[in-house]
Coordinates of C-alpha atoms in Angstrom, one line a residue:
Chain W
M1 CA 3.2 11.1 -1.2
I2 CA 5.0 7.9 -1.5
V3 CA 8.8 8.3 -1.3
P4 CA 10.4 5.4 -3.0
S5 CA 12.9 3.5 -0.8
F6 CA 16.2 2.5 -2.3
S7 CA 15.0 -1.1 -2.7
A8 CA 12.0 0.0 -4.7
R9 CA 14.4 2.1 -6.8
G10 CA 16.6 -0.9 -7.3
R11 CA 13.6 -3.0 -8.3
R12 CA 12.7 -0.3 -10.8
G13 CA 16.2 -0.4 -12.2
R14 CA 16.1 -4.1 -12.5
R15 CA 12.7 -4.0 -14.3
L16 CA 14.2 -1.6 -16.8
V17 CA 17.1 -3.8 -17.4
S18 CA 14.8 -6.8 -17.8
C19 CA 12.7 -4.9 -20.3
L20 CA 15.7 -4.0 -22.4
L21 CA 17.0 -7.6 -22.2
L22 CA 13.6 -9.0 -23.2
G23 CA 13.4 -6.5 -26.1
A24 CA 16.8 -7.5 -27.3
V25 CA 15.9 -11.2 -27.1
I26 CA 12.7 -10.6 -29.1
C27 CA 14.7 -8.6 -31.7
L28 CA 17.3 -11.4 -32.0
L29 CA 15.0 -14.4 -31.8
P30 CA 14.1 -14.7 -35.5
F31 CA 17.8 -15.1 -36.4
F32 CA 18.2 -18.2 -34.2
C33 CA 14.8 -19.9 -34.7
N34 CA 13.8 -22.5 -37.2
A35 CA 10.5 -22.2 -39.0
Y36 CA 8.6 -24.1 -36.4
W37 CA 9.7 -22.0 -33.5
L38 CA 9.2 -18.9 -35.5
D39 CA 5.5 -19.8 -35.8
V40 CA 5.3 -20.5 -32.1
C41 CA 6.8 -17.0 -31.5
V42 CA 4.2 -15.5 -33.7
S43 CA 1.5 -17.1 -31.7
I44 CA 3.2 -16.0 -28.5
G45 CA 3.1 -12.5 -29.8
L46 CA -0.6 -12.8 -30.6
Y47 CA -1.4 -14.0 -27.1
A48 CA 0.8 -11.3 -25.7
L49 CA -1.3 -8.8 -27.6
L50 CA -4.5 -10.3 -26.4
A51 CA -3.2 -10.6 -22.8
L52 CA -2.1 -6.9 -22.8
S53 CA -5.6 -5.9 -23.9
L54 CA -7.2 -8.1 -21.2
N55 CA -4.7 -6.7 -18.7
L56 CA -6.3 -3.3 -19.2
I57 CA -9.7 -4.8 -18.1
L58 CA -8.7 -7.5 -15.7
G59 CA -5.3 -6.4 -14.4
Q60 CA -5.7 -2.6 -14.2
A61 CA -9.4 -2.1 -13.7
G62 CA -10.0 -5.4 -11.8
I63 CA -13.0 -6.4 -13.9
F64 CA -13.4 -10.2 -13.8
H65 CA -13.7 -10.8 -17.5
M66 CA -13.2 -14.4 -18.8
G67 CA -14.6 -13.9 -22.3
H68 CA -11.9 -12.1 -24.2
A69 CA -12.0 -14.7 -27.0
A70 CA -15.4 -13.4 -27.9
F71 CA -14.0 -10.0 -28.9
F72 CA -11.0 -11.6 -30.5
G73 CA -13.4 -13.8 -32.6
V74 CA -15.7 -10.8 -33.5
G75 CA -12.6 -9.0 -34.8
A76 CA -11.3 -12.0 -36.8
Y77 CA -14.7 -12.7 -38.3
A78 CA -15.2 -9.0 -39.2
T79 CA -11.9 -9.1 -41.1
A80 CA -12.6 -12.4 -42.7
I81 CA -16.1 -11.4 -43.9
L82 CA -15.2 -7.9 -45.2
N83 CA -12.1 -9.2 -46.9
T84 CA -13.6 -12.2 -48.6
M85 CA -16.8 -10.5 -49.6
F86 CA -15.7 -7.0 -50.5
H87 CA -12.0 -7.5 -51.0
I88 CA -11.0 -4.7 -48.7
P89 CA -7.2 -4.9 -48.0
V90 CA -6.6 -6.7 -44.6
L91 CA -4.6 -4.0 -42.9
W92 CA -7.2 -1.4 -43.7
L93 CA -9.6 -3.6 -41.8
M94 CA -7.6 -3.6 -38.6
P95 CA -9.3 -0.4 -37.1
V96 CA -12.6 -1.5 -38.6
S97 CA -12.4 -4.9 -36.9
G98 CA -11.3 -3.2 -33.7
A99 CA -14.3 -0.9 -33.9
A100 CA -16.6 -3.8 -34.6
A101 CA -15.3 -5.7 -31.5
A102 CA -15.5 -2.5 -29.5
L103 CA -19.1 -1.8 -30.6
F104 CA -20.0 -5.4 -29.7
A105 CA -18.4 -5.0 -26.3
L106 CA -20.2 -1.8 -25.7
V107 CA -23.6 -3.4 -26.5
V108 CA -23.0 -6.5 -24.4
A109 CA -21.2 -4.8 -21.5
R110 CA -23.5 -1.8 -21.0
P111 CA -26.2 -3.8 -19.2
I112 CA -23.9 -6.0 -17.2
I113 CA -21.0 -3.7 -16.2
H114 CA -22.4 -3.0 -12.8
L115 CA -22.5 -6.7 -11.8
R116 CA -20.3 -7.9 -8.9
G117 CA -17.1 -9.8 -9.6
D118 CA -18.0 -13.4 -9.9
Y119 CA -21.3 -12.7 -11.6
L120 CA -19.5 -10.8 -14.3
L121 CA -17.1 -13.7 -14.7
I122 CA -19.8 -16.1 -15.4
V123 CA -21.7 -13.8 -17.7
T124 CA -18.6 -13.1 -19.8
I125 CA -18.1 -16.9 -20.1
G126 CA -21.7 -17.0 -21.3
I127 CA -20.9 -14.4 -23.9
V128 CA -18.1 -16.4 -25.3
E129 CA -20.3 -19.5 -25.6
I130 CA -23.1 -17.6 -27.2
V131 CA -20.7 -16.0 -29.8
R132 CA -19.2 -19.5 -30.5
I133 CA -22.6 -21.1 -30.9
A134 CA -23.8 -18.2 -33.1
L135 CA -20.8 -18.6 -35.4
L136 CA -21.3 -22.3 -35.5
N137 CA -24.9 -21.9 -36.5
D138 CA -24.0 -19.6 -39.4
V139 CA -25.8 -16.6 -38.1
G140 CA -27.0 -14.4 -40.9
G141 CA -25.6 -16.8 -43.4
I142 CA -22.2 -15.1 -43.5
T143 CA -20.0 -16.9 -40.9
G144 CA -19.7 -20.2 -42.8
G145 CA -20.9 -22.4 -39.9
S146 CA -18.5 -24.9 -38.5
N147 CA -16.2 -24.8 -41.5
G148 CA -15.5 -21.1 -40.9
I149 CA -14.2 -18.8 -43.6
F150 CA -11.2 -19.5 -45.8
G151 CA -9.2 -17.6 -48.4
I152 CA -8.5 -14.5 -46.4
S153 CA -5.9 -12.5 -48.4
R154 CA -2.5 -11.7 -47.1
P155 CA -1.9 -8.2 -45.8
Q156 CA 0.2 -5.6 -47.7
L157 CA 2.2 -2.9 -46.1
F158 CA 3.4 -0.1 -48.5
G159 CA 3.4 -2.5 -51.4
F160 CA 5.3 -5.1 -49.4
R161 CA 3.4 -8.4 -49.2
I162 CA 3.3 -10.0 -45.8
Y163 CA 3.1 -13.8 -46.1
K164 CA 6.1 -15.5 -44.5
S165 CA 6.2 -16.4 -40.8
L166 CA 9.1 -14.0 -40.4
H167 CA 7.0 -11.1 -41.8
F168 CA 4.2 -11.9 -39.4
Y169 CA 6.7 -12.1 -36.6
W170 CA 7.7 -8.5 -37.1
L171 CA 4.1 -7.4 -37.7
V172 CA 2.9 -9.0 -34.5
W173 CA 5.8 -8.0 -32.3
G174 CA 5.8 -4.5 -33.8
M175 CA 2.2 -4.2 -32.8
V176 CA 3.1 -5.5 -29.3
G177 CA 5.7 -2.8 -29.1
V178 CA 3.3 0.0 -30.1
T179 CA 0.7 -1.4 -27.6
L180 CA 3.2 -1.5 -24.8
L181 CA 4.0 2.2 -25.3
L182 CA 0.4 3.3 -25.6
F183 CA -0.8 1.3 -22.6
Y184 CA 2.2 2.5 -20.6
G185 CA 1.1 6.1 -21.4
L186 CA -2.4 5.1 -20.4
W187 CA -1.3 3.7 -17.1
H188 CA 0.4 7.0 -16.3
S189 CA -2.7 9.0 -17.3
R190 CA -5.7 10.1 -15.4
V191 CA -7.6 7.1 -16.8
G192 CA -5.0 4.6 -15.6
R193 CA -5.1 6.0 -12.1
A194 CA -8.9 5.9 -12.1
L195 CA -8.9 2.3 -13.2
N196 CA -6.4 1.3 -10.5
Y197 CA -8.6 3.2 -7.9
I198 CA -11.6 1.3 -9.1
K199 CA -9.7 -2.0 -8.7
A200 CA -8.6 -1.2 -5.2
D201 CA -12.0 0.1 -4.0
D202 CA -14.8 1.0 -6.3
V203 CA -17.0 2.4 -3.6
A204 CA -14.3 4.8 -2.5
A205 CA -13.6 5.7 -6.1
E206 CA -17.3 6.5 -6.7
G207 CA -17.2 8.6 -3.5
C208 CA -14.2 10.6 -4.8
G209 CA -16.1 11.5 -8.0
V210 CA -14.8 8.8 -10.3
N211 CA -17.5 7.8 -12.7
V212 CA -17.0 4.1 -12.0
S213 CA -19.4 2.7 -14.7
L214 CA -18.0 5.0 -17.4
Y215 CA -14.4 4.1 -16.6
K216 CA -15.1 0.4 -16.4
L217 CA -17.0 0.6 -19.7
T218 CA -14.1 2.5 -21.2
A219 CA -11.6 -0.2 -20.1
F220 CA -13.9 -2.9 -21.5
V221 CA -14.4 -1.2 -24.9
L222 CA -10.7 -0.3 -25.3
G223 CA -9.6 -3.8 -24.4
A224 CA -12.1 -5.2 -26.9
F225 CA -10.9 -2.8 -29.6
W226 CA -7.4 -4.2 -29.1
A227 CA -8.6 -7.8 -29.1
G228 CA -10.4 -7.1 -32.4
M229 CA -7.3 -5.8 -34.0
A230 CA -5.4 -8.9 -32.8
G231 CA -8.2 -10.8 -34.5
T232 CA -7.3 -9.1 -37.8
I233 CA -3.7 -10.2 -37.5
Y234 CA -4.8 -13.7 -36.6
A235 CA -7.2 -14.0 -39.6
A236 CA -4.4 -12.7 -41.9
K237 CA -1.9 -15.1 -40.5
M238 CA -4.1 -18.2 -40.6
S239 CA -6.0 -17.2 -43.8
T240 CA -8.7 -19.6 -42.5
I241 CA -10.8 -19.1 -39.3
A242 CA -13.3 -21.4 -37.6
P243 CA -15.5 -21.0 -34.5
E244 CA -13.5 -23.5 -32.5
S245 CA -10.5 -21.0 -32.4
F246 CA -12.5 -18.7 -30.2
N247 CA -13.9 -21.1 -27.6
F248 CA -13.9 -20.9 -23.9
M249 CA -10.4 -22.6 -23.6
E250 CA -8.9 -19.6 -25.5
S251 CA -10.4 -17.2 -23.0
V252 CA -9.1 -19.3 -20.2
I253 CA -5.6 -19.2 -21.5
I254 CA -5.7 -15.4 -22.0
F255 CA -7.1 -15.0 -18.5
A256 CA -4.5 -17.2 -17.0
V257 CA -1.7 -15.4 -18.8
V258 CA -2.9 -12.1 -17.2
I259 CA -3.4 -13.5 -13.7
L260 CA 0.0 -15.2 -13.7
S261 CA 1.7 -12.0 -15.0
G262 CA 0.7 -10.1 -11.8
G263 CA -0.5 -7.1 -13.8
S264 CA 2.6 -5.4 -15.1
Q265 CA 3.2 -5.3 -18.8
L266 CA 6.6 -7.0 -18.5
G267 CA 5.0 -9.7 -16.5
V268 CA 2.4 -10.2 -19.3
L269 CA 5.1 -10.8 -21.9
I270 CA 7.0 -13.3 -19.7
S271 CA 3.8 -15.0 -18.8
A272 CA 2.8 -15.3 -22.4
F273 CA 6.1 -16.9 -23.2
L274 CA 5.6 -19.4 -20.4
F275 CA 2.0 -20.2 -21.2
I276 CA 2.4 -20.6 -25.0
G277 CA 6.0 -21.7 -25.1
L278 CA 5.7 -24.4 -22.3
P279 CA 3.2 -26.7 -24.1
E280 CA 5.4 -26.5 -27.2
L281 CA 8.5 -27.5 -25.1
L282 CA 6.4 -30.4 -23.8
R283 CA 5.7 -31.8 -27.3
E284 CA 7.9 -34.8 -26.6
F285 CA 5.4 -35.9 -23.9
S286 CA 2.8 -35.9 -26.6
D287 CA -0.4 -37.0 -24.9
A288 CA 0.6 -36.1 -21.4
R289 CA 1.4 -32.5 -22.5
M290 CA -1.8 -30.9 -21.3
L291 CA -1.8 -32.9 -18.1
I292 CA 1.6 -31.4 -17.2
F293 CA 0.4 -28.0 -18.4
G294 CA -2.6 -28.2 -16.0
L295 CA -0.3 -29.3 -13.2
A296 CA 2.1 -26.5 -14.0
M297 CA -0.7 -24.0 -13.8
M298 CA -1.6 -25.1 -10.3
L299 CA 2.0 -25.1 -9.2
M300 CA 2.8 -21.7 -10.6
M301 CA -0.2 -20.2 -8.7
I302 CA 0.8 -21.9 -5.5
W303 CA 4.4 -20.8 -5.9
R304 CA 3.5 -17.2 -6.8
P305 CA -0.1 -16.4 -5.8
Q306 CA 0.5 -12.7 -6.5
G307 CA 1.7 -13.3 -10.0
L308 CA 5.2 -13.2 -11.5
L309 CA 5.7 -9.4 -11.6
P310 CA 3.1 -7.2 -9.8
C311 CA 3.0 -3.6 -10.8
L312 CA 5.4 -1.5 -8.8
P313 CA 3.8 1.3 -6.7
R314 CA 3.2 4.5 -8.5
V315 CA 5.7 7.3 -7.7
Y316 CA 4.4 10.9 -7.6
A317 CA 7.2 12.7 -5.9
R318 CA 10.9 11.9 -6.3
L319 CA 13.4 11.9 -3.5
R320 CA 14.6 15.3 -2.3
G321 CA 11.2 16.7 -2.6
A322 CA 11.1 17.3 -6.3
V323 CA 7.6 17.1 -7.6
A324 CA 7.0 14.9 -10.6
P325 CA 5.8 17.0 -13.5
G326 CA 2.1 16.8 -14.1
A327 CA 1.2 14.5 -11.2
N328 CA 0.1 16.9 -8.6
V329 CA -1.2 19.5 -11.0
E330 CA -3.6 17.1 -12.5
E331 CA -4.7 15.8 -9.2
R332 CA -5.7 19.2 -8.1
R333 CA -7.6 19.9 -11.3
A334 CA -9.6 16.7 -10.7
Chain H
M1 CA -49.7 -32.0 -25.1
E2 CA -48.0 -35.4 -25.0
Q3 CA -44.8 -33.9 -26.3
F4 CA -45.0 -31.0 -23.8
F5 CA -45.4 -33.4 -20.9
Q6 CA -42.6 -35.7 -22.0
Q7 CA -40.3 -32.7 -22.5
L8 CA -41.2 -31.3 -19.2
L9 CA -40.2 -34.6 -17.5
N10 CA -37.1 -34.8 -19.6
G11 CA -36.3 -31.3 -18.5
L12 CA -36.9 -32.3 -14.8
A13 CA -34.5 -35.3 -15.1
V14 CA -31.7 -33.3 -16.8
G15 CA -32.5 -30.4 -14.4
G16 CA -32.1 -32.7 -11.4
I17 CA -28.7 -33.6 -12.7
Y18 CA -27.8 -30.0 -13.2
A19 CA -29.0 -29.3 -9.7
L20 CA -26.8 -32.0 -8.2
V21 CA -23.7 -30.6 -9.9
A22 CA -24.8 -27.0 -9.1
L23 CA -25.0 -28.0 -5.4
G24 CA -21.2 -28.7 -5.4
Y25 CA -20.5 -25.3 -7.0
T26 CA -22.8 -23.4 -4.7
M27 CA -21.6 -25.0 -1.4
V28 CA -17.9 -24.5 -2.3
Y29 CA -18.7 -20.9 -3.3
G30 CA -20.6 -20.5 0.0
V31 CA -17.6 -21.3 2.2
L32 CA -14.6 -20.3 0.0
K33 CA -16.0 -17.7 -2.4
L34 CA -14.3 -19.7 -5.1
I35 CA -15.7 -20.9 -8.4
N36 CA -14.4 -24.5 -8.5
F37 CA -13.8 -24.9 -12.2
A38 CA -12.6 -28.4 -11.6
H39 CA -16.0 -29.5 -10.4
G40 CA -17.2 -30.3 -13.9
D41 CA -14.3 -32.7 -14.4
L42 CA -14.9 -34.4 -11.0
F43 CA -18.4 -35.0 -12.5
T44 CA -16.7 -36.6 -15.6
I45 CA -14.5 -38.7 -13.3
G46 CA -17.7 -39.9 -11.6
A47 CA -19.2 -41.0 -14.9
Y48 CA -16.0 -42.9 -15.9
L49 CA -15.5 -44.5 -12.5
G50 CA -19.1 -45.7 -12.5
L51 CA -18.6 -47.3 -15.9
T52 CA -15.5 -49.1 -14.8
L53 CA -17.0 -50.3 -11.6
L54 CA -20.2 -51.5 -13.4
V55 CA -18.5 -53.2 -16.3
S56 CA -15.2 -54.6 -15.0
G57 CA -15.8 -54.6 -11.3
G58 CA -17.6 -57.9 -11.6
L59 CA -20.5 -56.4 -9.6
A60 CA -23.0 -56.6 -12.4
G61 CA -22.5 -60.3 -12.7
S62 CA -22.8 -61.3 -9.0
L63 CA -25.6 -59.1 -7.9
P64 CA -29.0 -58.2 -9.3
P65 CA -28.6 -55.2 -11.6
V66 CA -30.7 -52.8 -9.5
L67 CA -28.6 -53.6 -6.4
A68 CA -25.3 -53.4 -8.3
V69 CA -26.2 -50.0 -9.7
L70 CA -27.3 -48.7 -6.3
L71 CA -24.0 -50.0 -4.8
V72 CA -21.9 -48.5 -7.5
F73 CA -23.8 -45.2 -7.2
F74 CA -22.7 -44.8 -3.6
M75 CA -19.2 -46.1 -4.3
V76 CA -18.7 -43.5 -7.0
G77 CA -19.9 -40.8 -4.7
L78 CA -17.4 -41.9 -2.0
L79 CA -14.5 -42.1 -4.4
V80 CA -15.1 -38.8 -6.1
A81 CA -15.6 -37.2 -2.7
L82 CA -12.1 -38.3 -1.7
I83 CA -10.7 -36.9 -4.9
G84 CA -12.4 -33.6 -4.3
C85 CA -11.1 -33.5 -0.8
A86 CA -7.6 -34.2 -1.9
L87 CA -8.0 -31.5 -4.6
E88 CA -8.9 -28.9 -2.0
R89 CA -5.9 -29.9 0.2
V90 CA -3.4 -29.7 -2.7
A91 CA -4.7 -26.9 -5.0
Y92 CA -6.8 -24.6 -2.9
R93 CA -5.7 -24.6 0.7
P94 CA -2.3 -23.0 0.0
L95 CA -4.2 -20.2 -1.8
Q96 CA -6.7 -19.4 0.9
K97 CA -4.9 -16.2 1.9
A98 CA -4.1 -15.2 -1.7
G99 CA -6.2 -13.2 -4.1
R100 CA -9.4 -14.9 -5.3
L101 CA -8.4 -15.0 -8.9
S102 CA -5.2 -16.9 -8.1
A103 CA -7.4 -19.7 -6.8
V104 CA -9.5 -19.5 -9.9
V105 CA -6.5 -20.0 -12.1
S106 CA -5.4 -22.9 -9.9
A107 CA -8.9 -24.4 -10.3
L108 CA -8.7 -24.0 -14.1
G109 CA -5.3 -25.8 -14.0
A110 CA -6.9 -28.6 -12.0
S111 CA -9.7 -28.8 -14.5
I112 CA -7.2 -29.2 -17.4
F113 CA -5.3 -31.7 -15.3
F114 CA -8.3 -33.9 -14.5
Q115 CA -9.7 -33.8 -18.0
N116 CA -6.4 -34.9 -19.5
A117 CA -5.9 -37.5 -16.8
V118 CA -9.3 -39.1 -17.8
M119 CA -8.3 -38.9 -21.4
L120 CA -5.0 -40.6 -20.7
A121 CA -6.5 -43.3 -18.6
Y122 CA -9.5 -44.1 -20.9
G123 CA -8.5 -42.8 -24.3
A124 CA -10.2 -40.0 -26.2
R125 CA -13.1 -41.9 -27.8
P126 CA -16.5 -41.8 -26.2
Y127 CA -17.7 -44.7 -24.0
V128 CA -21.0 -46.4 -24.0
Y129 CA -22.8 -47.6 -20.9
P130 CA -24.0 -51.2 -21.3
N131 CA -27.7 -51.3 -22.2
S132 CA -28.2 -54.4 -20.0
L133 CA -27.7 -52.2 -16.9
R134 CA -30.0 -49.5 -18.0
P135 CA -33.6 -50.1 -17.0
D136 CA -35.9 -50.1 -20.0
F137 CA -39.4 -50.4 -18.4
T138 CA -42.0 -47.8 -18.8
I139 CA -44.4 -46.3 -16.2
E140 CA -48.0 -45.4 -16.9
L141 CA -48.9 -42.0 -15.5
F142 CA -51.9 -39.8 -16.4
G143 CA -52.3 -42.0 -19.5
Y144 CA -48.8 -41.3 -20.7
A145 CA -46.0 -43.9 -21.0
L146 CA -43.0 -42.6 -19.2
P147 CA -39.5 -44.1 -19.7
G148 CA -38.4 -45.7 -16.5
M149 CA -34.9 -44.3 -16.6
R150 CA -36.3 -40.7 -16.7
V151 CA -38.4 -41.4 -13.6
M152 CA -35.5 -43.1 -11.8
V153 CA -33.2 -40.1 -12.4
I154 CA -35.8 -37.8 -11.1
V155 CA -36.4 -39.9 -8.0
A156 CA -32.6 -40.3 -7.4
T157 CA -31.9 -36.6 -7.7
V158 CA -34.9 -35.6 -5.5
A159 CA -33.9 -38.1 -2.8
L160 CA -30.3 -36.8 -2.7
M161 CA -31.4 -33.3 -2.6
L162 CA -33.8 -34.0 0.3
A163 CA -31.0 -35.8 2.1
L164 CA -28.7 -32.9 1.7
W165 CA -31.4 -30.4 2.8
A166 CA -32.0 -32.4 5.9
F167 CA -28.3 -32.6 6.7
I168 CA -27.8 -28.9 6.2
Q169 CA -30.9 -27.8 8.1
K170 CA -31.2 -30.4 10.8
T171 CA -27.8 -31.4 12.0
R172 CA -25.1 -29.7 14.0
M173 CA -22.6 -30.2 11.2
G174 CA -25.0 -28.7 8.8
A175 CA -25.4 -25.7 11.0
A176 CA -21.6 -25.3 11.1
V177 CA -21.5 -25.3 7.3
R178 CA -24.2 -22.6 7.2
A179 CA -22.3 -20.6 9.8
V180 CA -19.0 -20.8 7.8
A181 CA -20.8 -19.7 4.7
I182 CA -22.2 -16.6 6.4
D183 CA -19.0 -15.4 8.1
Q184 CA -15.8 -17.4 8.3
S185 CA -14.0 -15.5 11.0
A186 CA -17.1 -15.3 13.2
A187 CA -17.6 -19.0 12.8
R188 CA -13.9 -19.6 13.8
L189 CA -14.5 -17.5 16.9
M190 CA -17.4 -19.6 17.8
G191 CA -15.1 -22.7 17.9
I192 CA -15.9 -24.1 14.5
N193 CA -13.0 -25.8 12.8
V194 CA -13.3 -23.9 9.5
N195 CA -10.8 -26.0 7.6
R196 CA -12.6 -29.2 8.6
I197 CA -15.9 -27.7 7.3
I198 CA -14.2 -26.8 4.1
S199 CA -13.0 -30.4 3.8
L200 CA -16.5 -31.6 4.5
V201 CA -17.9 -29.3 1.8
F202 CA -15.3 -30.7 -0.6
L203 CA -16.5 -34.2 0.3
I204 CA -20.2 -33.5 -0.2
G205 CA -20.0 -31.4 -3.3
P206 CA -17.8 -33.6 -5.4
G207 CA -19.6 -36.7 -4.1
L208 CA -22.9 -35.4 -5.4
G209 CA -21.2 -34.3 -8.6
G210 CA -19.7 -37.8 -9.1
M211 CA -23.1 -39.4 -8.6
A212 CA -24.6 -37.0 -11.1
G213 CA -21.9 -38.2 -13.6
L214 CA -23.1 -41.7 -13.1
L215 CA -26.7 -40.6 -13.6
V216 CA -25.8 -38.9 -16.9
G217 CA -24.1 -42.1 -18.1
M218 CA -27.1 -44.1 -17.2
Y219 CA -29.5 -41.6 -18.7
Y220 CA -27.9 -40.8 -22.1
G221 CA -25.8 -44.0 -22.2
K222 CA -22.8 -42.2 -23.7
I223 CA -20.0 -40.3 -22.0
D224 CA -16.9 -38.6 -23.2
F225 CA -14.0 -36.9 -21.4
T226 CA -14.9 -33.3 -22.4
M227 CA -18.4 -33.4 -21.1
G228 CA -17.4 -31.9 -17.8
W229 CA -17.0 -28.4 -19.4
T230 CA -20.5 -28.2 -20.7
Y231 CA -22.2 -29.7 -17.7
G232 CA -20.0 -27.7 -15.4
L233 CA -20.8 -24.4 -17.1
K234 CA -24.5 -25.2 -17.2
A235 CA -24.6 -26.3 -13.6
F236 CA -22.8 -23.2 -12.6
T237 CA -25.3 -21.1 -14.5
A238 CA -28.0 -22.9 -12.6
A239 CA -26.3 -22.1 -9.3
I240 CA -26.2 -18.4 -10.2
L241 CA -29.7 -18.6 -11.5
G242 CA -30.9 -19.7 -8.1
G243 CA -28.6 -17.3 -6.2
I244 CA -25.1 -18.5 -5.6
G245 CA -24.2 -19.8 -2.2
N246 CA -27.8 -20.6 -1.6
I247 CA -28.5 -24.4 -1.4
P248 CA -32.3 -24.5 -2.2
G249 CA -31.5 -21.9 -4.9
A250 CA -29.1 -24.3 -6.6
M251 CA -31.8 -27.0 -6.6
L252 CA -34.4 -24.6 -8.0
G253 CA -32.0 -23.1 -10.5
G254 CA -31.0 -26.6 -11.8
L255 CA -34.5 -27.8 -12.3
L256 CA -35.6 -24.5 -13.9
L257 CA -32.7 -24.5 -16.3
G258 CA -33.3 -28.1 -17.3
V259 CA -36.9 -27.5 -18.1
V260 CA -36.3 -24.3 -20.0
E261 CA -33.6 -25.9 -22.0
A262 CA -35.6 -29.0 -22.8
L263 CA -38.6 -26.9 -23.9
A264 CA -36.5 -24.5 -25.9
A265 CA -34.7 -27.4 -27.6
S266 CA -38.0 -28.9 -28.8
Y267 CA -40.0 -25.8 -29.5
V268 CA -37.4 -23.2 -30.6
A269 CA -34.3 -24.7 -32.2
F270 CA -32.2 -27.6 -31.2
A271 CA -28.9 -26.2 -32.5
W272 CA -29.3 -23.3 -30.1
K273 CA -30.0 -25.5 -27.1
D274 CA -26.7 -24.7 -25.4
A275 CA -27.0 -20.9 -26.0
V276 CA -30.5 -20.8 -24.3
A277 CA -28.9 -21.5 -20.9
F278 CA -26.6 -18.5 -21.2
C279 CA -29.3 -16.2 -22.6
V280 CA -31.5 -17.1 -19.6
L281 CA -28.5 -16.4 -17.3
I282 CA -27.8 -13.0 -18.8
L283 CA -31.5 -12.0 -18.6
I284 CA -31.8 -13.1 -15.0
L285 CA -28.6 -11.2 -14.0
I286 CA -29.8 -8.0 -15.7
I287 CA -33.3 -8.2 -14.1
R288 CA -32.3 -9.7 -10.7
P289 CA -28.5 -9.8 -10.2
T290 CA -28.7 -11.8 -7.0
G291 CA -30.5 -14.8 -8.6
I292 CA -34.0 -16.0 -7.8
L293 CA -33.5 -16.9 -4.2
G294 CA -30.4 -14.9 -3.5
E295 CA -30.5 -12.3 -0.8
R296 CA -29.2 -8.8 -1.4
T297 CA -26.0 -8.6 0.5
A298 CA -24.1 -5.5 1.3
D299 CA -21.0 -5.1 -0.9
K300 CA -17.8 -4.1 0.6
L301 CA -18.5 -1.0 2.7

């Protein structure tokens, strides 16, 4: 049993305060932003959503996955196709698109999930490229080729039509909030522990009776489901989507956000702000913007190789010998 | 038959280029267990430097074209090798002790940096290699007329690969490279200066990659600043195909990928040419995860 030292306790306290502060900033931001920065914040929220879903796969389960844009794209295209062809309301399509992305993930991940780290990395890159090329070549005659699909309708929530940037801001960040809570619960559950065990040592995990392939696949499919739902929001926000929005570079950015975060959810949010906000701040350098961005990526990794905010160690027993509810009982049942 | 034969040779030429780039990936992976995502952009830098040296270096005017091209070929190799070596010092060495994915992100950052540096230095529009420097003779072989450029690219890539093979297999330094690839700490205990070997690998890999960039410029006649992504990804695919970390594997994987791609482009569908490489990759990894020549290694146990 790990007994938290006072410093760890202090860190935990500081994390909580930072979380609340960040939450307050996000709630107050729309009142101080102009239209341009509001749009930037919407896209930060979208990337935060994608990065949180990838964090489940890459940060928690330690599966080297650099093709998250593929699932994002499948979700966005599912929404776009179903909405423009059958006029199904966009928000109804959110779980449908999630399921489409999850199903796609299940089909492609099943045969490759056992691959070792770097092999998986390169295969997932291959998947992104294949998806992009398939969309570009207008597969099945429904993806619109390189022009993509336009005229996706605006979402409606209880009769309220979401069309302004401000509305999307609340939609995206509300979704981020829900995601944070759900994934926090997952991290504390049996599944979360199993995924962390697999990341630390998959052979030992298998030896202890954790079904490694099943859990890895679960993480993959769940992450893809979330990315698919983010795709719905993206399609609704843009009302036009094209294959180039889901290329390898997108995957790289989502991947880098997760690695820089260090694996904790707070880290993911901060890292998303840095990654998407920084290039916008560098607008005045116009052409040299991405040059500085690449340099910053290198420097940030050299400065903090472990990421901004790594997950704090799990606590099962509190000080003074009190047993945390659930923790040990569940362990024994396993 | 004629078309098949021409496409086969085209595939071998392109495959040779893939193989040269793949060697850089596989050697770096061998010693550092790092996918050097910036390698594709070092290749782009090679193509651009070659163009600059050929056109504005004044070499083309004062020397016979063949000699000028040959000289530039080696100059590009040397310059890109130095850039590669500097990259390792700045971006990868501080991360040697850190997690492997941190180094991967650093490599991705370096890739974005190089790509945009090329764009800033040369502008975003594609460049054209001067036709006067590209050989336009044809060679008769088995009754077919073969473009001279195609043959020259094949000859150049094969020569470089043989030279590398001889270096790795026959020299003391080559043995040290192989030793570091097998077990870094054991090699260190045997008195091998591991950091020096890593520097050496970062000289050879990018050097070959830069030369491959020049070859692509000569072969297709057109270069642009984003081409590193596609070639890099394909070359890495080739390296995996042959078994990553395995030098003959990278050569074989590159040639194989080039041929499969050329044949698929002419017989299946041209628009899907880029997807073919990745489909082959996924198939290979499902059937034989260690690649064609890769040896089964024990995982962490």
